[in-house]
Amino acid sequence: MESSTKPPLNLKWLLCLLSGFIGLFLLSYLNSRHSPSSPTVESLQNLSFYNLNTIIPNFNHSVVEAPQPANIAPNSPPPLPTIAYSSALPPQTSLPEKICNILEGKWVYDPKEYPLYREKQCPFLSQQVSCQKNGRPDSDYMRWRWEAQGCDIPRFNGTEMLMRLRGKRVVIVGDSLNRNQWESLACLLYSSVHPWRAVIKLRGSYKLFRAIDYDCSVEFYWSPFLVRVDENKDGDKILKLDKMPEESRMWQSAAVLIFNTGHWWTHSGRTRSWKYYEWRGQLVEDMERDAAYEIAMRTWATWVDRHVNRDKTTVFFRSISPEHKRGNLHWCYNETKPIITHERYIQTFPRSMVSIVERTIGDMKTNVKYLNITGLSESRRDGHTSIYTTRQGKLLTEDERKNPDQLADCSHWCLPGIPDTWNNLLYASIVRSSSVIF
């Protein structure tokens, strides 16, 4: 007789049910391990398209690039820049891929792009440097471009420079070679604005260019020694090695400061413009030149470190502008082309004084940019004013031009000319400050 109770479940079905439960549990666990977490969601929210209204910075402010999140794909656009308030010069919004030493290169004849302006565009140019107006017959000296080795130097753009300098001051301090540079920079900027929207003031040793629409100015202060020069009751000049000029208080608020000194320190005999040195309250008539020069450079360096705001002001020191006299083996008279690369040039300016400048700058707290234009200018024997210039404020006569041994000026430069290249390098260092070295 058969039993009335149901048989137990088959063992095979029990194993199938148990396996199903285990599989569901493992699937749920693995899915939770690989689901997107909140940081990834945040990174996706950071991705956006460019908006021209927000990416173009106000040139009154500095542009600081926001760091790119590590999980953004290589082909994604970078994050938009953020704006930080500062009176310092704004760095560039985009950088070249490599560092460029703009002082290594060669001169290239480029008549299509150079000169950067015409002499007639700058009616305030001094007669001393207006070589075409003074009768110089050739013009190729204006048509050479400095080409850096392995990288491109941006062509000077006056409008871009004015935008970078909006609301700011550029102050150039030094001797007549820095005045040469001021005239060049003033011309470069003046030719980029409407003449009636610019102000030019020439007050003796002080010179000013001001672009009204940009509220920016470029000023020159005559100070060939960078330290104070006073006069006693007998009319004797006193070179005060440990004191800065009184007008130095007018320099420290500039966004860009450009200094130079050197040539006047080498004068001796009848060309020496001072009679006494003063140091620590003591007057002395004779002092070893390099010792006096080093004291003065230390006085200048201390003033910069104490009175110039390193967060708001960029400081440059321009190196010695080379001369082309007979002693350099390349006299500037009647020269119309640069020195060929393999030809020897002898630098007669004392190397010891160059070392003092470089050592002083290296010891400073302020990061002074050394605008070393000496080497690239050495080959430009053709760029000087020579006999097409003035002497004691008067244009050389035809008879005087027949005496070039005594009257040819192989120190100052024609404009347009070599100082335009100095200012083009200055421009490059401002618009590409993180990718340019000297």
XYZ file of C-alpha atoms in Angstrom:
438
model
C 0.000 0.000 0.000
C 1.413 3.375 -1.060
C 2.157 6.081 1.548
C -0.054 9.241 1.509
C 2.821 11.751 2.360
C 4.590 13.808 -0.458
C 8.196 12.958 -1.204
C 10.890 15.598 -0.202
C 12.168 18.156 -2.837
C 14.771 16.913 -5.175
C 18.287 17.780 -4.029
C 19.139 19.103 -7.516
C 16.449 21.825 -7.322
C 17.715 22.923 -3.916
C 21.179 23.415 -5.308
C 19.773 25.509 -8.218
C 17.884 27.833 -5.878
C 20.910 28.314 -3.662
C 23.124 29.127 -6.661
C 20.612 31.728 -7.856
C 20.652 33.570 -4.531
C 24.458 33.576 -4.454
C 24.637 34.917 -8.048
C 22.259 37.811 -7.293
C 24.299 38.768 -4.242
C 27.624 38.795 -6.173
C 26.131 40.820 -9.063
C 24.826 43.485 -6.675
C 28.175 43.741 -4.889
C 30.267 44.061 -8.088
C 27.906 46.705 -9.546
C 28.295 48.884 -6.450
C 32.111 48.687 -6.751
C 32.154 50.009 -10.376
C 29.409 52.681 -10.266
C 30.481 56.408 -10.850
C 31.385 58.277 -7.689
C 30.792 61.971 -6.935
C 34.316 63.240 -7.897
C 33.770 62.027 -11.459
C 30.421 63.799 -11.636
C 32.072 67.002 -10.419
C 34.786 66.710 -13.070
C 32.165 66.425 -15.789
C 30.516 69.579 -14.496
C 33.838 71.375 -14.899
C 33.852 70.850 -18.661
C 32.508 73.812 -20.637
C 32.778 75.588 -23.989
C 34.735 78.819 -24.475
C 32.813 82.042 -24.022
C 34.580 85.026 -25.609
C 32.977 87.392 -23.132
C 34.682 85.660 -20.233
C 37.998 84.448 -21.682
C 39.242 87.879 -22.831
C 40.703 89.443 -19.690
C 40.514 93.047 -18.594
C 44.049 94.337 -19.064
C 43.830 96.231 -15.774
C 44.067 92.876 -14.050
C 46.447 89.970 -14.023
C 45.319 86.707 -15.594
C 45.991 83.591 -13.550
C 45.386 80.258 -15.204
C 43.246 77.902 -13.135
C 44.836 74.449 -12.617
C 43.487 71.777 -14.939
C 41.812 68.821 -13.122
C 43.786 65.643 -13.614
C 40.808 63.648 -14.904
C 40.023 65.901 -17.902
C 40.733 64.148 -21.176
C 43.775 65.388 -23.151
C 41.612 66.619 -26.035
C 39.236 68.578 -23.843
C 39.476 72.400 -23.776
C 41.382 73.765 -20.770
C 39.456 75.480 -17.973
C 38.769 79.181 -18.391
C 41.214 81.594 -16.745
C 40.271 83.316 -13.535
C 40.876 87.004 -12.878
C 43.032 88.174 -9.989
C 43.266 91.859 -9.106
C 46.765 93.317 -9.305
C 48.479 96.467 -10.555
C 51.356 94.410 -11.920
C 51.657 93.723 -15.634
C 49.247 90.988 -16.776
C 50.975 87.850 -18.010
C 50.061 86.334 -21.332
C 46.832 84.358 -21.779
C 48.641 81.700 -23.824
C 52.233 80.542 -23.825
C 54.532 79.079 -26.446
C 55.450 75.473 -25.907
C 59.140 76.060 -25.240
C 61.453 78.452 -23.476
C 63.096 80.948 -25.819
C 66.410 82.717 -25.259
C 65.721 85.766 -27.393
C 69.288 87.044 -27.096
C 70.742 84.214 -29.175
C 70.194 84.571 -32.890
C 71.089 86.600 -35.981
C 70.112 89.684 -37.969
C 67.878 89.055 -40.989
C 67.251 91.596 -43.734
C 63.475 92.124 -43.813
C 62.484 95.124 -45.968
C 58.810 94.093 -46.056
C 58.219 94.320 -42.298
C 60.835 96.845 -41.201
C 61.135 99.591 -40.132
C 58.309 99.394 -37.586
C 57.488 103.083 -38.087
C 58.638 106.020 -40.189
C 60.732 108.897 -38.902
C 58.098 111.384 -40.097
C 55.463 109.684 -37.909
C 57.243 110.960 -34.787
C 57.643 114.739 -35.001
C 59.035 114.850 -31.463
C 62.152 112.826 -32.343
C 65.279 114.755 -31.417
C 67.411 115.977 -34.283
C 70.326 114.045 -32.835
C 68.820 110.706 -33.929
C 66.797 111.795 -37.006
C 69.367 110.515 -39.490
C 67.166 110.607 -42.593
C 66.100 114.172 -41.870
C 69.750 115.029 -41.292
C 70.706 113.839 -44.767
C 71.786 110.215 -44.413
C 71.528 108.830 -47.966
C 71.104 105.091 -47.211
C 68.215 103.409 -45.363
C 68.964 99.665 -45.189
C 70.111 100.027 -41.573
C 66.407 100.328 -40.646
C 65.388 97.086 -42.347
C 67.088 94.412 -40.273
C 65.120 92.144 -37.938
C 66.583 90.223 -35.001
C 65.743 86.522 -35.361
C 66.134 84.375 -32.253
C 67.641 80.933 -32.670
C 64.998 78.204 -32.594
C 61.968 80.333 -31.716
C 59.885 83.248 -32.955
C 59.954 86.719 -31.447
C 56.554 88.402 -31.689
C 56.588 91.506 -33.868
C 56.059 94.644 -31.827
C 52.349 95.431 -31.603
C 51.770 98.930 -30.262
C 48.060 98.392 -29.583
C 48.744 95.193 -27.639
C 51.497 96.929 -25.663
C 49.180 99.822 -24.793
C 46.486 97.407 -23.659
C 49.008 95.652 -21.426
C 50.019 99.014 -19.998
C 46.509 100.392 -19.517
C 46.461 102.592 -16.427
C 50.189 102.063 -15.829
C 53.526 103.881 -16.041
C 56.770 102.863 -17.715
C 59.735 104.783 -16.313
C 63.112 104.739 -18.088
C 66.056 106.065 -16.068
C 69.633 106.543 -17.168
C 71.906 108.231 -19.678
C 71.493 109.358 -23.290
C 71.382 105.748 -24.514
C 68.322 105.172 -22.362
C 66.946 108.428 -23.748
C 67.581 106.847 -27.170
C 65.474 103.889 -26.009
C 62.733 106.178 -24.668
C 62.464 107.978 -28.019
C 62.189 104.609 -29.753
C 59.473 103.287 -27.435
C 57.565 106.574 -27.551
C 57.627 106.429 -31.383
C 56.518 102.804 -31.466
C 53.507 103.605 -29.287
C 52.771 107.044 -30.755
C 52.479 105.522 -34.234
C 49.764 103.194 -32.858
C 47.380 105.929 -31.647
C 45.720 108.978 -33.139
C 48.148 111.898 -32.738
C 45.497 114.045 -31.071
C 44.978 111.322 -28.441
C 48.607 111.466 -27.298
C 50.502 113.909 -25.115
C 54.219 114.609 -25.529
C 56.124 116.684 -22.975
C 59.801 117.520 -23.391
C 60.984 119.426 -20.340
C 64.758 119.457 -20.361
C 65.947 116.204 -18.847
C 62.387 114.905 -18.306
C 60.382 113.481 -21.204
C 56.870 112.061 -21.303
C 54.664 110.195 -23.764
C 51.091 109.621 -22.634
C 48.351 107.703 -24.475
C 45.117 109.334 -23.324
C 42.727 106.523 -24.236
C 44.842 103.967 -22.379
C 45.764 106.198 -19.442
C 49.342 104.999 -19.676
C 52.624 106.864 -19.869
C 56.252 106.264 -20.806
C 58.636 108.620 -19.015
C 62.340 109.310 -19.164
C 64.433 110.664 -16.278
C 67.982 111.797 -16.943
C 70.259 110.154 -14.369
C 73.487 108.917 -16.013
C 75.006 107.700 -12.717
C 71.762 106.491 -11.030
C 73.006 108.198 -7.864
C 72.762 111.838 -6.856
C 74.866 114.571 -8.402
C 74.945 117.905 -6.535
C 76.791 121.150 -7.065
C 78.651 123.161 -4.404
C 78.836 126.949 -4.143
C 81.867 126.998 -6.431
C 79.983 125.192 -9.174
C 81.873 121.923 -8.722
C 79.894 118.728 -9.319
C 79.817 116.191 -6.468
C 78.988 112.561 -7.185
C 77.260 111.270 -4.036
C 77.823 107.535 -4.126
C 75.536 106.577 -1.252
C 72.513 108.759 -2.077
C 69.796 108.408 -4.696
C 68.487 111.376 -6.704
C 65.581 113.265 -5.171
C 63.375 112.412 -8.158
C 63.730 108.686 -7.374
C 60.549 109.017 -5.312
C 58.784 109.520 -8.666
C 60.028 106.196 -10.028
C 58.829 103.656 -7.508
C 55.130 103.600 -8.464
C 55.840 102.548 -12.067
C 54.671 99.182 -13.387
C 57.865 98.870 -15.448
C 61.245 100.340 -14.506
C 64.162 100.298 -16.962
C 67.590 101.399 -15.717
C 71.041 101.765 -17.215
C 74.366 103.326 -16.317
C 77.988 102.821 -17.297
C 79.455 105.002 -20.022
C 79.660 108.188 -17.950
C 81.707 106.390 -15.299
C 84.521 105.797 -17.798
C 85.048 109.498 -18.538
C 88.320 110.990 -17.364
C 90.340 114.156 -17.728
C 88.447 116.954 -19.445
C 85.480 114.684 -20.232
C 84.903 113.877 -16.562
C 81.760 115.751 -15.513
C 82.339 115.767 -11.730
C 85.131 116.958 -9.485
C 84.497 115.155 -6.192
C 83.134 111.898 -4.893
C 81.191 111.897 -1.645
C 80.837 108.762 0.452
C 79.748 108.534 4.071
C 79.930 112.307 4.342
C 83.536 112.541 3.164
C 84.661 114.364 0.006
C 87.439 112.833 -2.037
C 88.779 113.974 -5.378
C 90.139 110.642 -6.532
C 88.792 107.132 -6.072
C 89.391 103.911 -7.960
C 86.714 103.811 -10.660
C 85.454 100.279 -10.105
C 85.223 100.825 -6.344
C 83.134 103.962 -6.820
C 80.975 102.239 -9.422
C 80.296 99.273 -7.156
C 79.296 101.523 -4.243
C 76.859 103.368 -6.512
C 75.397 100.117 -7.866
C 74.887 98.849 -4.316
C 73.142 102.120 -3.437
C 70.815 101.656 -6.403
C 70.177 97.983 -5.584
C 69.350 98.775 -1.951
C 66.892 101.443 -3.067
C 65.155 99.021 -5.451
C 64.901 96.300 -2.808
C 63.512 98.703 -0.192
C 61.224 100.957 -2.201
C 59.980 99.011 -5.228
C 57.003 96.711 -4.723
C 58.072 93.421 -6.283
C 54.435 92.347 -6.707
C 53.515 95.432 -8.724
C 56.662 96.470 -10.585
C 58.822 94.685 -13.150
C 62.417 95.953 -13.054
C 64.821 95.776 -16.003
C 68.478 96.731 -16.176
C 69.715 97.288 -19.716
C 73.287 96.288 -20.442
C 75.955 98.432 -22.091
C 75.168 99.740 -25.555
C 78.285 98.979 -27.647
C 80.248 101.655 -29.468
C 81.879 101.302 -32.880
C 84.981 103.441 -32.786
C 88.342 102.634 -34.298
C 89.345 100.797 -31.127
C 86.540 98.280 -31.673
C 88.053 97.362 -35.080
C 84.783 98.463 -36.672
C 84.403 102.192 -37.120
C 80.829 103.259 -37.772
C 81.703 105.945 -40.333
C 80.345 105.210 -43.830
C 79.168 101.714 -42.804
C 75.881 100.565 -44.324
C 75.738 96.879 -43.373
C 76.139 94.822 -40.166
C 79.390 93.109 -39.267
C 79.706 89.698 -40.887
C 79.452 86.893 -38.319
C 83.073 85.731 -38.491
C 84.557 89.238 -38.219
C 86.082 90.106 -34.863
C 84.706 92.889 -32.696
C 86.637 94.207 -29.685
C 84.549 95.381 -26.749
C 86.426 98.279 -25.171
C 84.010 98.882 -22.304
C 85.645 97.541 -19.101
C 84.622 93.970 -18.405
C 85.151 94.589 -14.687
C 82.251 97.064 -14.688
C 79.998 94.591 -16.471
C 80.845 92.016 -13.783
C 79.934 94.518 -11.050
C 76.481 95.005 -12.589
C 75.850 91.288 -12.999
C 77.082 90.515 -9.484
C 74.968 93.269 -7.962
C 71.816 92.115 -9.733
C 72.497 88.533 -8.681
C 72.675 89.538 -5.018
C 69.391 91.473 -5.003
C 66.120 90.388 -3.407
C 64.244 91.851 -6.369
C 64.138 89.696 -9.498
C 65.694 92.227 -11.876
C 65.567 91.213 -15.547
C 68.922 91.825 -17.198
C 68.157 93.053 -20.712
C 71.498 92.115 -22.197
C 71.461 93.802 -25.602
C 75.244 94.180 -25.854
C 76.038 91.115 -27.939
C 73.282 91.490 -30.523
C 74.063 95.216 -30.927
C 77.805 94.693 -31.408
C 77.388 93.642 -35.021
C 75.317 96.723 -35.927
C 78.111 99.139 -36.799
C 75.801 100.510 -39.513
C 73.122 101.771 -37.124
C 74.895 104.736 -35.498
C 74.177 108.382 -36.229
C 77.788 108.880 -37.383
C 78.081 112.282 -39.130
C 74.309 112.653 -39.593
C 73.744 114.089 -36.156
C 74.149 117.138 -33.949
C 76.963 118.445 -31.798
C 76.173 120.673 -28.849
C 72.623 120.962 -30.117
C 73.521 122.020 -33.677
C 73.426 119.949 -36.847
C 76.871 119.178 -38.248
C 77.759 121.354 -41.209
C 79.078 120.018 -44.497
C 82.596 121.059 -43.504
C 82.284 119.351 -40.119
C 81.144 116.127 -41.785
C 84.471 116.057 -43.567
C 86.112 115.532 -40.167
C 84.586 112.185 -39.072
C 87.620 111.222 -36.977
C 86.660 113.902 -34.480
C 82.917 114.372 -35.003
C 81.326 111.052 -36.080
C 79.010 109.823 -33.303
C 79.512 106.065 -33.005
C 77.642 105.776 -29.691
C 74.058 106.882 -30.325
C 71.704 105.190 -32.769
C 69.572 106.405 -35.660
C 65.805 106.046 -35.320
C 64.144 104.020 -36.648
C 66.940 101.638 -35.783
C 68.614 99.415 -33.212
C 66.790 100.668 -30.069
C 63.536 99.521 -31.722
C 64.885 95.979 -31.440
C 65.677 96.543 -27.750
C 62.065 97.568 -27.242
C 60.808 94.648 -29.302
C 62.655 92.346 -26.902
C 61.151 94.282 -24.006
C 57.732 93.751 -25.575
C 58.406 90.030 -25.989
C 59.441 89.729 -22.347
C 56.175 91.365 -21.260
C 53.720 89.487 -23.485
C 55.573 86.173 -23.122
C 57.170 86.634 -19.735
C 56.976 82.964 -18.700
C 58.576 81.669 -21.891
C 61.338 84.183 -22.521
C 64.767 84.227 -20.914
C 67.710 86.624 -21.248
